[in-house]
């Protein structure tokens, strides 16, 4: 694959399902047809609950900006990470999950073999060039039996898919606009992250990448 293919506006192939692990799949282009509606919904959510840079318990500001939709939203400060029903910036409830979010999360999970997935939280991450997410596990949710569904929009990213130990060398998998990743079961607690984003402006989102992760948090 050439660099041109890797960072084009479109995935190398649509409608393919790539198994990353026993219960982890990339669904190439699964969200492509809904992308304009998803982006419009993100804009509406961000008007009520603005993107912000969280501070880690260690006192570092994250390079990724985030907001939330759903009954629960993920927040972080010097006291730690937690899910909360209200936005600490406005003290309002997080905006509810739009139907287009719920339908997509449910159908993508089913496509990967997880039937009946109803998320109660959508964490929305926004990356600009240079932003990254270092290797971590998603452990703040109550129920590790439910999968997580992730939707990539805008600029491409290299996602790092590690093992069950931080030191396990991660696979590097490019993710493109419209791609969906679903992971659960034995892959639910694998380390993962996003390499520093390169600037390959996208037709719909410019120099940004938006990632939605749907979770059952409560
Ligand atoms: C987890 N977000 O918000 S999601 C996060 O693209 C987060 O913004 C990243 O990690 C993002 O917590 C990555 C995609 C993903 C893909 C595969 C995984 C997460 C995974 C495999 C195992 C565990
Ligand atoms: Fe994560």
GROMACS .gro file of C-alpha atoms and ligand atoms in nm:
model
  242
    1UNK     CA    1   0.000   0.000   0.000
    2UNK     CA    2   0.139   0.343  -0.087
    3UNK     CA    3   0.122   0.645   0.143
    4UNK     CA    4  -0.126   0.792  -0.103
    5UNK     CA    5  -0.363   0.501  -0.049
    6UNK     CA    6  -0.310   0.503   0.327
    7UNK     CA    7  -0.403   0.867   0.372
    8UNK     CA    8  -0.660   0.919   0.098
    9UNK     CA    9  -1.006   1.049   0.175
   10UNK     CA   10  -1.152   0.702   0.150
   11UNK     CA   11  -1.076   0.366   0.303
   12UNK     CA   12  -0.884   0.122   0.087
   13UNK     CA   13  -1.200  -0.088   0.056
   14UNK     CA   14  -1.558  -0.045   0.173
   15UNK     CA   15  -1.776  -0.301   0.345
   16UNK     CA   16  -1.495  -0.529   0.453
   17UNK     CA   17  -1.477  -0.675   0.801
   18UNK     CA   18  -1.128  -0.719   0.944
   19UNK     CA   19  -1.081  -0.932   1.255
   20UNK     CA   20  -0.824  -0.776   1.489
   21UNK     CA   21  -0.875  -1.025   1.768
   22UNK     CA   22  -1.120  -1.293   1.881
   23UNK     CA   23  -1.392  -1.033   1.938
   24UNK     CA   24  -1.255  -0.715   1.779
   25UNK     CA   25  -1.346  -0.606   1.427
   26UNK     CA   26  -1.290  -0.314   1.193
   27UNK     CA   27  -1.599  -0.256   0.974
   28UNK     CA   28  -1.455  -0.052   0.687
   29UNK     CA   29  -1.686   0.227   0.576
   30UNK     CA   30  -1.978   0.099   0.787
   31UNK     CA   31  -2.075   0.456   0.891
   32UNK     CA   32  -2.000   0.629   0.557
   33UNK     CA   33  -2.359   0.683   0.446
   34UNK     CA   34  -2.457   0.823   0.789
   35UNK     CA   35  -2.149   1.047   0.821
   36UNK     CA   36  -2.322   1.377   0.735
   37UNK     CA   37  -2.600   1.308   0.988
   38UNK     CA   38  -2.347   1.203   1.253
   39UNK     CA   39  -2.144   1.521   1.199
   40UNK     CA   40  -2.456   1.740   1.220
   41UNK     CA   41  -2.548   1.565   1.546
   42UNK     CA   42  -2.197   1.622   1.686
   43UNK     CA   43  -2.225   1.994   1.600
   44UNK     CA   44  -2.559   2.018   1.783
   45UNK     CA   45  -2.420   1.836   2.088
   46UNK     CA   46  -2.110   2.060   2.096
   47UNK     CA   47  -2.334   2.370   2.104
   48UNK     CA   48  -2.480   2.247   2.434
   49UNK     CA   49  -2.174   2.073   2.578
   50UNK     CA   50  -1.858   2.232   2.438
   51UNK     CA   51  -1.546   2.037   2.349
   52UNK     CA   52  -1.291   2.079   2.627
   53UNK     CA   53  -0.946   1.953   2.717
   54UNK     CA   54  -0.959   1.737   3.027
   55UNK     CA   55  -0.681   1.729   3.283
   56UNK     CA   56  -0.546   1.390   3.390
   57UNK     CA   57  -0.512   1.302   3.759
   58UNK     CA   58  -0.138   1.365   3.709
   59UNK     CA   59  -0.214   1.726   3.610
   60UNK     CA   60  -0.151   1.700   3.234
   61UNK     CA   61  -0.390   1.851   2.982
   62UNK     CA   62  -0.498   1.595   2.720
   63UNK     CA   63  -0.420   1.685   2.356
   64UNK     CA   64  -0.758   1.541   2.254
   65UNK     CA   65  -1.064   1.759   2.321
   66UNK     CA   66  -1.384   1.581   2.427
   67UNK     CA   67  -1.750   1.609   2.503
   68UNK     CA   68  -2.028   1.358   2.571
   69UNK     CA   69  -2.381   1.259   2.483
   70UNK     CA   70  -2.605   1.017   2.671
   71UNK     CA   71  -2.721   0.952   3.027
   72UNK     CA   72  -2.358   0.929   3.138
   73UNK     CA   73  -2.051   1.123   3.026
   74UNK     CA   74  -1.685   1.056   3.093
   75UNK     CA   75  -1.499   1.329   3.278
   76UNK     CA   76  -1.157   1.367   3.426
   77UNK     CA   77  -0.990   1.603   3.669
   78UNK     CA   78  -0.718   1.595   3.935
   79UNK     CA   79  -0.938   1.369   4.150
   80UNK     CA   80  -0.957   1.101   3.882
   81UNK     CA   81  -1.168   0.965   3.597
   82UNK     CA   82  -1.539   0.897   3.632
   83UNK     CA   83  -1.876   0.886   3.455
   84UNK     CA   84  -2.115   1.162   3.557
   85UNK     CA   85  -2.478   1.244   3.466
   86UNK     CA   86  -2.406   1.618   3.433
   87UNK     CA   87  -2.154   1.833   3.247
   88UNK     CA   88  -1.926   1.987   3.511
   89UNK     CA   89  -1.884   2.301   3.293
   90UNK     CA   90  -2.256   2.390   3.280
   91UNK     CA   91  -2.408   2.160   3.546
   92UNK     CA   92  -2.665   2.057   3.280
   93UNK     CA   93  -2.738   1.694   3.192
   94UNK     CA   94  -2.534   1.575   2.891
   95UNK     CA   95  -2.729   1.603   2.563
   96UNK     CA   96  -2.927   1.282   2.496
   97UNK     CA   97  -2.807   1.022   2.245
   98UNK     CA   98  -2.953   1.115   1.903
   99UNK     CA   99  -3.143   0.840   1.719
  100UNK     CA  100  -2.877   0.829   1.446
  101UNK     CA  101  -2.615   0.747   1.713
  102UNK     CA  102  -2.827   0.475   1.873
  103UNK     CA  103  -2.918   0.310   1.544
  104UNK     CA  104  -2.559   0.304   1.421
  105UNK     CA  105  -2.415   0.171   1.749
  106UNK     CA  106  -2.680  -0.101   1.763
  107UNK     CA  107  -2.638  -0.214   1.402
  108UNK     CA  108  -2.256  -0.207   1.411
  109UNK     CA  109  -2.249  -0.413   1.731
  110UNK     CA  110  -2.489  -0.667   1.575
  111UNK     CA  111  -2.267  -0.686   1.264
  112UNK     CA  112  -1.981  -0.790   1.495
  113UNK     CA  113  -2.195  -1.050   1.675
  114UNK     CA  114  -2.303  -0.841   1.978
  115UNK     CA  115  -2.682  -0.838   1.958
  116UNK     CA  116  -2.900  -0.604   2.165
  117UNK     CA  117  -2.632  -0.342   2.240
  118UNK     CA  118  -2.788  -0.028   2.391
  119UNK     CA  119  -2.524   0.225   2.493
  120UNK     CA  120  -2.591   0.481   2.765
  121UNK     CA  121  -2.282   0.691   2.688
  122UNK     CA  122  -2.108   0.833   2.383
  123UNK     CA  123  -1.767   0.988   2.438
  124UNK     CA  124  -1.682   1.224   2.152
  125UNK     CA  125  -1.311   1.286   2.095
  126UNK     CA  126  -1.176   1.559   1.867
  127UNK     CA  127  -0.820   1.540   1.732
  128UNK     CA  128  -0.623   1.811   1.551
  129UNK     CA  129  -0.281   1.752   1.392
  130UNK     CA  130  -0.033   1.639   1.658
  131UNK     CA  131  -0.302   1.521   1.902
  132UNK     CA  132  -0.265   1.163   2.026
  133UNK     CA  133  -0.399   0.918   2.279
  134UNK     CA  134  -0.140   0.713   2.462
  135UNK     CA  135  -0.188   0.341   2.532
  136UNK     CA  136  -0.459   0.281   2.791
  137UNK     CA  137  -0.740   0.042   2.888
  138UNK     CA  138  -1.107   0.145   2.909
  139UNK     CA  139  -1.186   0.039   3.266
  140UNK     CA  140  -1.426   0.301   3.401
  141UNK     CA  141  -1.742   0.121   3.279
  142UNK     CA  142  -1.951  -0.099   3.511
  143UNK     CA  143  -2.012  -0.386   3.270
  144UNK     CA  144  -1.720  -0.534   3.078
  145UNK     CA  145  -1.967  -0.779   2.917
  146UNK     CA  146  -2.095  -0.508   2.681
  147UNK     CA  147  -1.887  -0.422   2.375
  148UNK     CA  148  -1.758  -0.077   2.279
  149UNK     CA  149  -1.834   0.064   1.933
  150UNK     CA  150  -1.609   0.333   1.786
  151UNK     CA  151  -1.679   0.549   1.479
  152UNK     CA  152  -1.404   0.743   1.297
  153UNK     CA  153  -1.487   1.065   1.110
  154UNK     CA  154  -1.265   1.311   0.923
  155UNK     CA  155  -0.888   1.277   0.900
  156UNK     CA  156  -0.733   0.931   0.905
  157UNK     CA  157  -0.548   0.804   1.212
  158UNK     CA  158  -0.320   0.515   1.301
  159UNK     CA  159  -0.479   0.323   1.579
  160UNK     CA  160  -0.260   0.121   1.813
  161UNK     CA  161  -0.406  -0.215   1.911
  162UNK     CA  162  -0.209  -0.367   2.195
  163UNK     CA  163  -0.245  -0.669   2.420
  164UNK     CA  164  -0.342  -0.722   2.781
  165UNK     CA  165  -0.014  -0.580   2.912
  166UNK     CA  166   0.103  -0.226   2.851
  167UNK     CA  167   0.439  -0.358   2.729
  168UNK     CA  168   0.279  -0.574   2.454
  169UNK     CA  169   0.384  -0.423   2.121
  170UNK     CA  170   0.072  -0.282   1.950
  171UNK     CA  171  -0.039  -0.353   1.594
  172UNK     CA  172  -0.076  -0.031   1.390
  173UNK     CA  173  -0.407  -0.014   1.199
  174UNK     CA  174  -0.509   0.284   0.985
  175UNK     CA  175  -0.864   0.409   1.048
  176UNK     CA  176  -1.048   0.621   0.791
  177UNK     CA  177  -1.356   0.840   0.773
  178UNK     CA  178  -1.659   0.613   0.809
  179UNK     CA  179  -1.477   0.318   0.968
  180UNK     CA  180  -1.628   0.149   1.272
  181UNK     CA  181  -1.440  -0.061   1.526
  182UNK     CA  182  -1.627  -0.297   1.760
  183UNK     CA  183  -1.455  -0.481   2.041
  184UNK     CA  184  -1.576  -0.684   2.334
  185UNK     CA  185  -1.540  -1.017   2.513
  186UNK     CA  186  -1.176  -1.117   2.554
  187UNK     CA  187  -1.059  -0.806   2.363
  188UNK     CA  188  -1.253  -0.557   2.577
  189UNK     CA  189  -0.963  -0.476   2.810
  190UNK     CA  190  -0.681  -0.465   2.556
  191UNK     CA  191  -0.448  -0.166   2.562
  192UNK     CA  192  -0.507   0.075   2.273
  193UNK     CA  193  -0.429   0.427   2.161
  194UNK     CA  194  -0.396   0.667   1.868
  195UNK     CA  195  -0.062   0.773   1.718
  196UNK     CA  196   0.003   1.150   1.680
  197UNK     CA  197  -0.226   1.271   1.402
  198UNK     CA  198  -0.077   1.388   1.073
  199UNK     CA  199  -0.233   1.678   0.887
  200UNK     CA  200  -0.419   1.533   0.588
  201UNK     CA  201  -0.721   1.765   0.568
  202UNK     CA  202  -1.053   1.593   0.508
  203UNK     CA  203  -1.320   1.713   0.265
  204UNK     CA  204  -1.597   1.729   0.530
  205UNK     CA  205  -1.408   1.805   0.851
  206UNK     CA  206  -1.087   1.982   0.743
  207UNK     CA  207  -0.790   1.930   0.976
  208UNK     CA  208  -0.987   1.736   1.237
  209UNK     CA  209  -1.065   1.381   1.333
  210UNK     CA  210  -1.377   1.308   1.537
  211UNK     CA  211  -1.414   0.973   1.713
  212UNK     CA  212  -1.736   0.854   1.874
  213UNK     CA  213  -1.712   0.571   2.128
  214UNK     CA  214  -2.037   0.413   2.240
  215UNK     CA  215  -2.031   0.242   2.577
  216UNK     CA  216  -2.253   0.082   2.836
  217UNK     CA  217  -2.110   0.275   3.128
  218UNK     CA  218  -2.373   0.238   3.402
  219LIG     C1  219  -1.006  -0.057   2.264
  219LIG     N1  220  -1.052   0.640   2.174
  219LIG     O1  221  -1.190   0.723   2.390
  219LIG     S1  222  -1.135   0.410   1.985
  219LIG     C2  223  -1.115   0.624   2.404
  219LIG     O2  224  -0.997   0.692   1.836
  219LIG     C3  225  -1.034   0.579   2.289
  219LIG     O3  226  -1.043   0.829   1.995
  219LIG     C4  227  -0.968   0.615   2.058
  219LIG     O4  228  -0.956   0.490   2.304
  219LIG     C5  229  -1.006   0.718   1.955
  219LIG     O5  230  -1.107   0.559   2.509
  219LIG     C6  231  -0.974   0.476   2.008
  219LIG     C7  232  -1.096   0.268   1.888
  219LIG     C8  233  -1.051   0.142   1.952
  219LIG     C9  234  -1.018   0.049   1.865
  219LIG    C10  235  -0.980  -0.076   1.909
  219LIG    C11  236  -0.974  -0.112   2.040
  219LIG    C12  237  -1.045   0.110   2.085
  219LIG    C13  238  -1.007  -0.018   2.130
  219LIG    C14  239  -0.937  -0.241   2.082
  219LIG    C15  240  -0.935  -0.278   2.212
  219LIG    C16  241  -0.969  -0.185   2.305
  220LIG    FE1  242  -1.001   0.386   2.492
   0.00000   0.00000   0.00000
